[in-house]
Short mmCIF file of N, CA and C in Angstrom, two decimals:
data_model
loop_
_atom_site.label_atom_id
_atom_site.label_comp_id
_atom_site.label_asym_id
_atom_site.label_seq_id
_atom_site.Cartn_x
_atom_site.Cartn_y
_atom_site.Cartn_z
N MET M 1 83.43 97.48 126.18
CA MET M 1 84.16 98.29 126.63
C MET M 1 85.78 98.66 126.06
N PHE M 2 86.29 99.53 126.24
CA PHE M 2 87.86 99.65 126.85
C PHE M 2 88.43 99.94 128.28
N HIS M 3 89.14 99.28 128.41
CA HIS M 3 90.18 99.25 129.79
C HIS M 3 90.98 100.03 129.64
N LEU M 4 91.60 101.35 130.14
CA LEU M 4 92.99 101.43 130.56
C LEU M 4 93.27 100.61 131.66
N ALA M 5 94.83 100.60 130.61
CA ALA M 5 95.86 100.01 132.16
C ALA M 5 96.54 100.23 132.90
N GLU M 6 96.80 100.37 133.96
CA GLU M 6 97.89 100.74 135.28
C GLU M 6 98.52 100.23 135.40
N THR M 7 100.33 100.07 134.58
CA THR M 7 100.76 98.97 134.71
C THR M 7 102.27 99.40 135.39
N THR M 8 103.26 98.97 136.10
CA THR M 8 104.65 98.88 136.02
C THR M 8 105.73 98.62 134.94
N TYR M 9 106.35 99.70 134.16
CA TYR M 9 106.66 98.75 133.78
C TYR M 9 108.80 98.75 133.71
N ALA M 10 109.28 97.67 133.29
CA ALA M 10 110.11 97.55 133.03
C ALA M 10 111.30 98.49 132.31
N SER M 11 110.68 98.36 131.41
CA SER M 11 111.52 100.24 130.41
C SER M 11 111.01 101.12 129.79
N LYS M 12 110.96 102.33 129.55
CA LYS M 12 110.64 103.08 128.53
C LYS M 12 109.58 102.01 127.24
N ARG M 13 110.23 101.23 126.52
CA ARG M 13 110.34 100.84 125.29
C ARG M 13 109.39 99.24 125.84
N GLU M 14 108.85 99.01 126.79
CA GLU M 14 108.00 98.04 127.41
C GLU M 14 106.70 98.41 127.32
N HIS M 15 106.95 100.07 127.61
CA HIS M 15 105.68 100.91 128.00
C HIS M 15 105.10 100.84 126.51
N TYR M 16 105.57 101.85 126.05
CA TYR M 16 105.46 102.03 124.41
C TYR M 16 105.53 100.98 124.13
N ALA M 17 105.63 100.11 123.51
CA ALA M 17 104.68 98.30 122.93
C ALA M 17 103.74 98.60 123.65
N ASP M 18 103.17 98.93 124.49
CA ASP M 18 102.12 98.12 125.25
C ASP M 18 100.79 99.46 124.88
N LEU M 19 102.05 100.03 124.48
CA LEU M 19 101.04 101.45 124.65
C LEU M 19 100.20 101.45 123.40
N ALA M 20 101.41 100.95 122.36
CA ALA M 20 101.09 100.88 120.95
C ALA M 20 99.99 99.49 120.28
N SER M 21 100.01 98.74 121.70
CA SER M 21 98.66 97.50 121.55
C SER M 21 97.94 98.07 121.89
N GLN M 22 97.21 98.49 122.94
CA GLN M 22 96.71 99.40 123.23
C GLN M 22 95.73 100.15 122.16
N ALA M 23 96.61 101.03 121.36
CA ALA M 23 96.00 101.60 120.87
C ALA M 23 95.77 101.62 119.59
N ARG M 24 95.79 100.45 119.40
CA ARG M 24 95.87 98.75 118.32
C ARG M 24 94.16 98.43 118.54
N GLY M 25 94.05 98.38 119.27
CA GLY M 25 92.81 97.48 120.30
C GLY M 25 91.84 98.95 120.22
N LEU M 26 92.23 100.10 120.94
CA LEU M 26 91.23 101.27 121.39
C LEU M 26 91.21 101.73 119.90
N LEU M 27 91.23 101.96 117.94
CA LEU M 27 91.53 101.88 117.23
C LEU M 27 90.62 101.08 116.46
N ALA M 28 90.57 100.34 115.87
CA ALA M 28 91.08 99.56 115.30
C ALA M 28 89.33 98.67 114.76
N ASP M 29 88.21 99.07 115.08
CA ASP M 29 86.70 99.52 114.49
C ASP M 29 86.10 100.61 114.13
N GLU M 30 87.35 101.70 114.20
CA GLU M 30 86.53 102.82 113.84
C GLU M 30 87.73 103.59 112.45
N HIS M 31 87.23 104.68 112.27
CA HIS M 31 87.86 105.06 110.62
C HIS M 31 88.40 106.49 111.27
N ASP M 32 87.18 107.20 111.55
CA ASP M 32 86.64 108.39 112.15
C ASP M 32 88.13 109.75 112.35
N LEU M 33 88.62 110.48 111.81
CA LEU M 33 89.83 110.87 112.01
C LEU M 33 89.57 111.25 113.58
N ILE M 34 88.59 112.33 112.99
CA ILE M 34 88.16 113.09 114.82
C ILE M 34 87.91 112.19 115.74
N ALA M 35 86.90 111.44 115.81
CA ALA M 35 87.19 110.10 116.67
C ALA M 35 88.13 109.09 117.47
N ASN M 36 88.94 108.57 116.40
CA ASN M 36 90.28 108.19 116.27
C ASN M 36 91.58 108.97 117.17
N ALA M 37 91.11 110.60 116.64
CA ALA M 37 92.54 111.25 117.59
C ALA M 37 92.18 111.66 118.70
N ALA M 38 91.22 111.95 119.13
CA ALA M 38 90.51 112.35 120.63
C ALA M 38 90.43 111.03 121.25
N ASN M 39 90.39 109.65 121.03
CA ASN M 39 90.68 109.03 122.08
C ASN M 39 92.01 108.29 122.33
N PHE M 40 92.92 108.56 121.11
CA PHE M 40 94.56 109.01 120.78
C PHE M 40 94.92 109.52 121.90
N SER M 41 94.02 110.80 121.54
CA SER M 41 95.24 112.04 123.45
C SER M 41 94.63 111.44 124.10
N ALA M 42 93.40 110.72 124.65
CA ALA M 42 93.66 110.89 125.76
C ALA M 42 94.19 109.55 126.52
N LEU M 43 93.79 108.39 125.36
CA LEU M 43 95.16 106.99 126.07
C LEU M 43 96.55 107.45 126.29
N VAL M 44 96.93 108.66 125.26
CA VAL M 44 98.21 109.24 124.91
C VAL M 44 98.66 110.21 126.31
N PHE M 45 98.07 110.65 127.36
CA PHE M 45 98.03 111.48 127.90
C PHE M 45 97.79 110.83 129.53
N ASN M 46 96.96 110.15 129.14
CA ASN M 46 96.62 109.49 130.47
C ASN M 46 97.85 108.33 131.60
N SER M 47 98.18 107.99 130.07
CA SER M 47 99.14 106.57 130.02
C SER M 47 100.69 107.02 130.14
N LEU M 48 101.10 108.30 129.35
CA LEU M 48 102.36 108.71 130.17
C LEU M 48 102.89 109.82 131.19
N PRO M 49 103.76 109.49 132.11
CA PRO M 49 104.80 110.81 132.87
C PRO M 49 104.76 111.97 132.28
N ASP M 50 104.65 112.37 133.34
CA ASP M 50 104.76 114.01 133.23
C ASP M 50 104.63 115.31 131.23
N LEU M 51 103.50 114.41 131.35
CA LEU M 51 102.96 115.56 129.79
C LEU M 51 102.16 116.96 130.55
N ASN M 52 101.66 118.01 130.25
CA ASN M 52 100.73 118.75 129.85
C ASN M 52 100.68 117.93 128.58
N TRP M 53 100.18 118.34 127.55
CA TRP M 53 99.75 118.81 126.90
C TRP M 53 99.69 118.10 125.27
N ALA M 54 99.23 116.58 125.11
CA ALA M 54 98.82 115.90 124.23
C ALA M 54 98.54 115.87 122.89
N GLY M 55 98.25 116.29 121.70
CA GLY M 55 97.08 116.08 120.82
C GLY M 55 97.48 117.09 119.32
N PHE M 56 96.24 116.69 118.38
CA PHE M 56 97.01 117.02 116.81
C PHE M 56 96.58 118.20 115.91
N TYR M 57 97.99 118.91 115.74
CA TYR M 57 97.43 119.96 114.54
C TYR M 57 96.87 119.50 113.20
N LEU M 58 95.86 119.78 112.69
CA LEU M 58 95.68 119.16 111.33
C LEU M 58 95.56 120.35 110.71
N PHE M 59 96.73 119.99 108.95
CA PHE M 59 97.07 120.60 108.17
C PHE M 59 95.39 120.78 107.26
N ASP M 60 95.09 121.56 106.71
CA ASP M 60 93.82 122.35 106.46
C ASP M 60 94.05 122.87 105.17
N GLY M 61 96.03 122.58 104.32
CA GLY M 61 96.31 123.12 103.04
C GLY M 61 96.84 124.32 103.51
N THR M 62 96.53 125.13 103.64
CA THR M 62 97.00 126.33 103.99
C THR M 62 98.49 126.79 105.73
N GLU M 63 97.85 125.86 107.00
CA GLU M 63 98.08 125.99 107.81
C GLU M 63 98.18 124.89 108.82
N LEU M 64 98.07 125.03 110.27
CA LEU M 64 97.98 123.83 110.52
C LEU M 64 97.33 124.40 111.50
N VAL M 65 95.83 123.64 111.83
CA VAL M 65 94.83 123.87 113.53
C VAL M 65 94.41 122.55 113.76
N VAL M 66 94.38 123.56 115.27
CA VAL M 66 94.65 122.48 116.28
C VAL M 66 93.52 121.78 116.70
N GLY M 67 93.93 120.35 116.29
CA GLY M 67 92.51 118.53 116.28
C GLY M 67 92.80 118.84 118.26
N PRO M 68 92.05 116.95 118.35
CA PRO M 68 91.56 117.15 119.28
C PRO M 68 92.72 116.49 120.20
N PHE M 69 92.74 116.78 121.23
CA PHE M 69 94.24 117.05 122.15
C PHE M 69 93.44 116.99 123.41
N GLN M 70 94.84 116.33 124.32
CA GLN M 70 93.65 117.24 126.04
C GLN M 70 94.91 117.24 126.63
N GLY M 71 94.32 118.75 127.63
CA GLY M 71 95.45 119.89 128.56
C GLY M 71 94.44 121.32 128.12
N LYS M 72 95.28 121.96 128.44
CA LYS M 72 94.97 123.27 128.43
C LYS M 72 94.94 123.79 127.72
N PRO M 73 93.59 125.25 126.73
CA PRO M 73 93.99 125.49 125.65
C PRO M 73 94.82 125.36 124.72
N ALA M 74 95.02 126.08 123.75
CA ALA M 74 96.14 126.06 123.13
C ALA M 74 95.88 127.13 121.91
N CYS M 75 96.73 126.65 121.11
CA CYS M 75 97.66 127.92 119.89
C CYS M 75 95.76 127.25 118.69
N VAL M 76 95.68 128.26 118.20
CA VAL M 76 94.59 127.65 117.49
C VAL M 76 95.64 127.19 115.82
N ARG M 77 96.07 128.23 115.30
CA ARG M 77 96.65 127.74 113.77
C ARG M 77 99.08 128.63 114.37
N ILE M 78 98.56 127.90 113.56
CA ILE M 78 100.20 127.04 113.27
C ILE M 78 100.89 127.49 112.12
N ALA M 79 101.58 128.27 111.73
CA ALA M 79 102.15 128.93 110.22
C ALA M 79 103.00 127.77 109.44
N LEU M 80 102.96 126.82 108.83
CA LEU M 80 104.02 125.67 108.40
C LEU M 80 105.11 126.71 108.47
N GLY M 81 106.32 125.72 109.88
CA GLY M 81 107.81 126.38 109.54
C GLY M 81 108.03 127.24 110.68
N ARG M 82 106.45 127.94 111.73
CA ARG M 82 106.04 128.18 112.44
C ARG M 82 106.97 127.00 114.13
N GLY M 83 107.95 127.62 114.88
CA GLY M 83 107.38 126.54 116.18
C GLY M 83 108.06 125.25 115.75
N VAL M 84 108.05 124.58 117.04
CA VAL M 84 108.44 123.40 116.86
C VAL M 84 107.25 122.85 115.98
N CYS M 85 105.99 122.48 115.74
CA CYS M 85 105.35 122.24 115.46
C CYS M 85 105.29 122.65 113.60
N GLY M 86 105.76 123.69 113.60
CA GLY M 86 105.38 123.68 112.20
C GLY M 86 106.88 123.52 111.54
N ALA M 87 108.25 123.78 112.76
CA ALA M 87 109.19 123.13 111.55
C ALA M 87 108.92 121.11 111.83
N ALA M 88 107.68 120.61 112.35
CA ALA M 88 108.31 119.67 111.99
C ALA M 88 107.01 119.40 110.91
N ALA M 89 106.10 119.56 110.31
CA ALA M 89 105.37 119.94 109.40
C ALA M 89 106.23 120.36 108.04
N ARG M 90 107.13 120.91 108.15
CA ARG M 90 107.64 121.37 106.56
C ARG M 90 108.77 120.33 106.69
N THR M 91 109.54 120.33 107.45
CA THR M 91 110.95 119.26 107.07
C THR M 91 110.25 117.50 107.15
N ARG M 92 108.51 117.00 107.43
CA ARG M 92 108.28 115.96 107.59
C ARG M 92 109.47 115.10 108.67
N GLN M 93 110.03 115.57 109.99
CA GLN M 93 110.88 114.60 111.10
C GLN M 93 111.01 114.88 111.96
N ILE M 94 110.40 113.93 113.11
CA ILE M 94 110.79 114.48 113.85
C ILE M 94 111.32 115.61 114.51
N GLN M 95 110.48 116.18 115.61
CA GLN M 95 111.68 117.11 116.79
C GLN M 95 111.14 116.65 117.72
N LEU M 96 112.48 116.90 118.33
CA LEU M 96 112.22 116.44 119.90
C LEU M 96 113.26 117.27 120.28
N VAL M 97 112.57 118.69 121.10
CA VAL M 97 113.44 119.78 121.88
C VAL M 97 112.92 118.92 122.96
N HIS M 98 114.82 119.22 123.73
CA HIS M 98 115.14 118.81 125.18
C HIS M 98 114.61 120.08 126.63
N ASP M 99 114.52 120.97 125.49
CA ASP M 99 114.19 122.58 125.98
C ASP M 99 114.04 123.22 125.29
N VAL M 100 112.14 123.95 125.75
CA VAL M 100 111.90 124.37 124.24
C VAL M 100 111.77 125.95 124.54
N ASN M 101 113.04 126.62 125.91
CA ASN M 101 113.54 127.88 125.77
C ASN M 101 114.49 128.34 124.74
N ALA M 102 115.29 127.35 124.50
CA ALA M 102 116.18 127.09 123.47
C ALA M 102 116.53 127.72 122.29
N PHE M 103 114.75 126.91 121.68
CA PHE M 103 114.31 126.94 120.33
C PHE M 103 113.93 127.57 119.86
N GLU M 104 114.34 128.16 119.33
CA GLU M 104 114.40 129.74 118.29
C GLU M 104 113.12 130.54 118.54
N ASP M 105 112.23 129.61 117.50
CA ASP M 105 110.93 130.01 117.41
C ASP M 105 110.04 129.33 118.36
N HIS M 106 109.96 128.76 119.34
CA HIS M 106 109.34 128.09 119.97
C HIS M 106 107.43 129.15 120.07
N ILE M 107 106.55 128.78 119.76
CA ILE M 107 105.67 129.30 119.95
C ILE M 107 104.64 128.37 121.92
N ALA M 108 105.16 129.50 122.56
CA ALA M 108 104.32 129.47 124.07
C ALA M 108 102.72 129.59 123.82
N CYS M 109 102.17 127.65 123.96
CA CYS M 109 100.87 127.99 124.05
C CYS M 109 100.42 127.70 125.68
N ASP M 110 101.50 127.58 126.14
CA ASP M 110 101.32 127.22 127.29
C ASP M 110 102.55 127.65 128.61
N ALA M 111 102.62 128.03 129.31
CA ALA M 111 104.00 128.70 129.69
C ALA M 111 104.71 128.13 130.72
N ALA M 112 104.23 126.24 131.33
CA ALA M 112 104.71 125.79 132.33
C ALA M 112 105.40 124.54 130.85
N SER M 113 104.92 123.78 129.12
CA SER M 113 105.63 123.68 128.61
C SER M 113 107.17 123.61 128.69
N GLN M 114 108.43 122.80 128.94
CA GLN M 114 109.42 123.36 129.00
C GLN M 114 110.62 122.17 127.90
N SER M 115 109.83 120.88 127.57
CA SER M 115 109.92 120.14 126.27
C SER M 115 109.26 119.15 125.74
N GLU M 116 108.95 119.38 124.60
CA GLU M 116 108.28 119.04 123.42
C GLU M 116 108.77 117.61 122.39
N ILE M 117 108.08 117.44 121.66
CA ILE M 117 108.16 116.19 121.24
C ILE M 117 106.89 116.61 119.90
N VAL M 118 107.45 116.29 118.33
CA VAL M 118 106.96 116.79 117.54
C VAL M 118 106.38 115.15 116.17
N VAL M 119 105.70 114.99 116.24
CA VAL M 119 105.74 113.64 115.00
C VAL M 119 104.95 114.54 113.86
N PRO M 120 105.51 114.02 112.96
CA PRO M 120 104.47 115.13 111.75
C PRO M 120 104.52 113.65 110.70
N LEU M 121 102.48 113.67 110.86
CA LEU M 121 101.49 112.49 110.26
C LEU M 121 101.82 112.79 108.46
N VAL M 122 101.98 111.71 107.91
CA VAL M 122 102.66 111.57 106.87
C VAL M 122 101.74 110.46 106.32
N ARG M 123 100.85 110.71 105.02
CA ARG M 123 99.74 109.40 104.37
C ARG M 123 101.11 108.85 103.14
N PRO M 124 100.34 107.44 103.21
CA PRO M 124 100.99 107.28 102.14
C PRO M 124 101.59 107.78 101.01
N ASP M 125 100.65 108.72 100.66
CA ASP M 125 100.60 109.39 99.33
C ASP M 125 101.64 110.51 99.57
N GLY M 126 102.34 111.04 100.38
CA GLY M 126 103.27 111.73 101.02
C GLY M 126 102.43 112.72 101.02
N SER M 127 101.28 113.15 101.23
CA SER M 127 100.46 114.38 101.53
C SER M 127 101.05 114.80 103.24
N LEU M 128 100.41 115.51 103.63
CA LEU M 128 100.55 116.26 105.52
C LEU M 128 99.65 116.07 105.83
N LEU M 129 99.08 115.15 106.77
CA LEU M 129 97.53 115.54 107.83
C LEU M 129 97.70 116.21 108.29
N GLY M 130 98.57 115.83 109.34
CA GLY M 130 99.02 117.23 110.44
C GLY M 130 100.27 117.04 111.06
N VAL M 131 100.57 117.07 112.33
CA VAL M 131 101.50 116.72 113.06
C VAL M 131 100.54 116.29 114.50
N TRP M 132 100.89 115.63 115.29
CA TRP M 132 101.32 114.60 116.65
C TRP M 132 101.56 115.65 118.07
N ASP M 133 101.38 115.82 118.70
CA ASP M 133 102.52 117.06 119.35
C ASP M 133 102.01 117.14 120.94
N VAL M 134 103.29 116.63 121.55
CA VAL M 134 103.59 115.98 123.38
C VAL M 134 103.88 117.16 123.94
N ASP M 135 103.78 118.15 124.96
CA ASP M 135 104.84 118.63 126.10
C ASP M 135 104.99 118.21 127.28
N SER M 136 106.09 118.35 127.82
CA SER M 136 106.56 118.17 129.27
C SER M 136 106.46 119.81 130.30
N PRO M 137 105.95 119.75 131.36
CA PRO M 137 106.30 120.59 132.17
C PRO M 137 107.65 120.38 132.39
N ARG M 138 108.60 119.26 132.31
CA ARG M 138 110.09 118.34 132.51
C ARG M 138 111.18 118.77 131.27
N VAL M 139 111.57 120.01 131.77
CA VAL M 139 113.78 119.64 130.85
C VAL M 139 113.40 118.83 130.54
N GLY M 140 114.00 118.38 129.21
CA GLY M 140 114.69 117.67 128.79
C GLY M 140 113.11 115.84 129.81
N ARG M 141 112.18 116.23 129.53
CA ARG M 141 111.81 115.07 129.72
C ARG M 141 111.79 113.51 128.28
N PHE M 142 111.83 114.60 127.03
CA PHE M 142 111.61 112.86 125.49
C PHE M 142 112.93 112.63 125.56
N ASP M 143 113.43 111.73 124.85
CA ASP M 143 114.37 111.06 124.39
C ASP M 143 114.28 110.20 123.20
N GLU M 144 115.63 109.20 122.73
CA GLU M 144 115.54 108.60 122.18
C GLU M 144 114.11 107.37 121.61
N ASP M 145 114.24 107.42 123.28
CA ASP M 145 112.74 105.64 123.72
C ASP M 145 112.17 106.90 123.03
N ASP M 146 111.44 107.95 123.66
CA ASP M 146 110.48 108.32 123.23
C ASP M 146 109.84 109.27 121.73
N ARG M 147 110.88 108.75 120.69
CA ARG M 147 111.27 109.45 119.34
C ARG M 147 110.74 108.23 118.67
N GLU M 148 110.85 107.36 119.11
CA GLU M 148 110.86 105.31 118.65
C GLU M 148 109.56 105.16 119.02
N GLY M 149 108.71 105.51 120.93
CA GLY M 149 108.26 105.25 120.74
C GLY M 149 106.84 105.71 120.04
N MET M 150 107.01 107.02 120.32
CA MET M 150 106.06 108.09 119.27
C MET M 150 106.01 107.54 117.99
N ALA M 151 106.78 107.81 117.06
CA ALA M 151 107.29 107.68 115.86
C ALA M 151 106.11 106.32 115.30
N ALA M 152 106.40 105.11 116.34
CA ALA M 152 105.64 103.36 117.09
C ALA M 152 103.96 103.67 117.24
N LEU M 153 103.28 104.31 117.83
CA LEU M 153 102.75 104.71 118.08
C LEU M 153 102.15 106.48 116.83
N CYS M 154 102.32 106.99 116.60
CA CYS M 154 102.23 107.51 115.21
C CYS M 154 101.83 106.71 114.24
N ALA M 155 102.13 105.40 113.83
CA ALA M 155 102.07 104.74 112.67
C ALA M 155 100.92 103.38 113.31
N VAL M 156 101.04 103.62 114.42
CA VAL M 156 99.35 102.67 114.17
C VAL M 156 98.46 103.78 113.88
N PHE M 157 98.28 104.82 114.65
CA PHE M 157 97.41 105.91 114.70
C PHE M 157 96.56 106.01 113.49
N MET M 158 98.13 106.09 112.35
CA MET M 158 97.61 106.53 110.86
C MET M 158 97.25 105.16 110.01
N ALA M 159 97.86 103.88 110.62
CA ALA M 159 96.94 103.01 110.17
C ALA M 159 95.50 102.58 110.60
N SER M 160 95.14 102.92 111.27
CA SER M 160 93.58 103.13 111.64
C SER M 160 92.41 104.09 111.09
N LEU M 161 93.04 104.74 110.07
CA LEU M 161 92.38 105.41 108.72
C LEU M 161 92.09 104.94 108.00
N GLY M 162 92.69 104.11 107.43
CA GLY M 162 92.21 103.09 106.61
C GLY M 162 93.09 103.84 105.07
#
């Protein structure tokens, strides 16, 4: 049985390192995409403060389609290049948005979202699996430590798929 540790951390980096370790343990013996995406979403959503959505948009060959997530109901389909998720998928670069209201093409699935970070998920062969999307109701919630931490978490997730 998996136990979600509730710990106080000295730094955000320390928190992400512990979270990556927990993710490795949680996903270690499973290789199913949906099962691991569901558990990964729950782990992150319940471990990091000030989040209102955390989940996956999976690439179906044409567009991004909502996958396992935690939070309020979400937009179902996002075209490549549209919004923060579409930008991450198209550019294959992490999108860190301090204020979504200042992002010209932001798609507001939840009006409470004020900042966002999106990590593209790219397979070893270079093909796009989808994106990992995390929203916060607080402007400026995400910074460079989050960029590094989310990238490390997504590397754990991608490794779990085999």
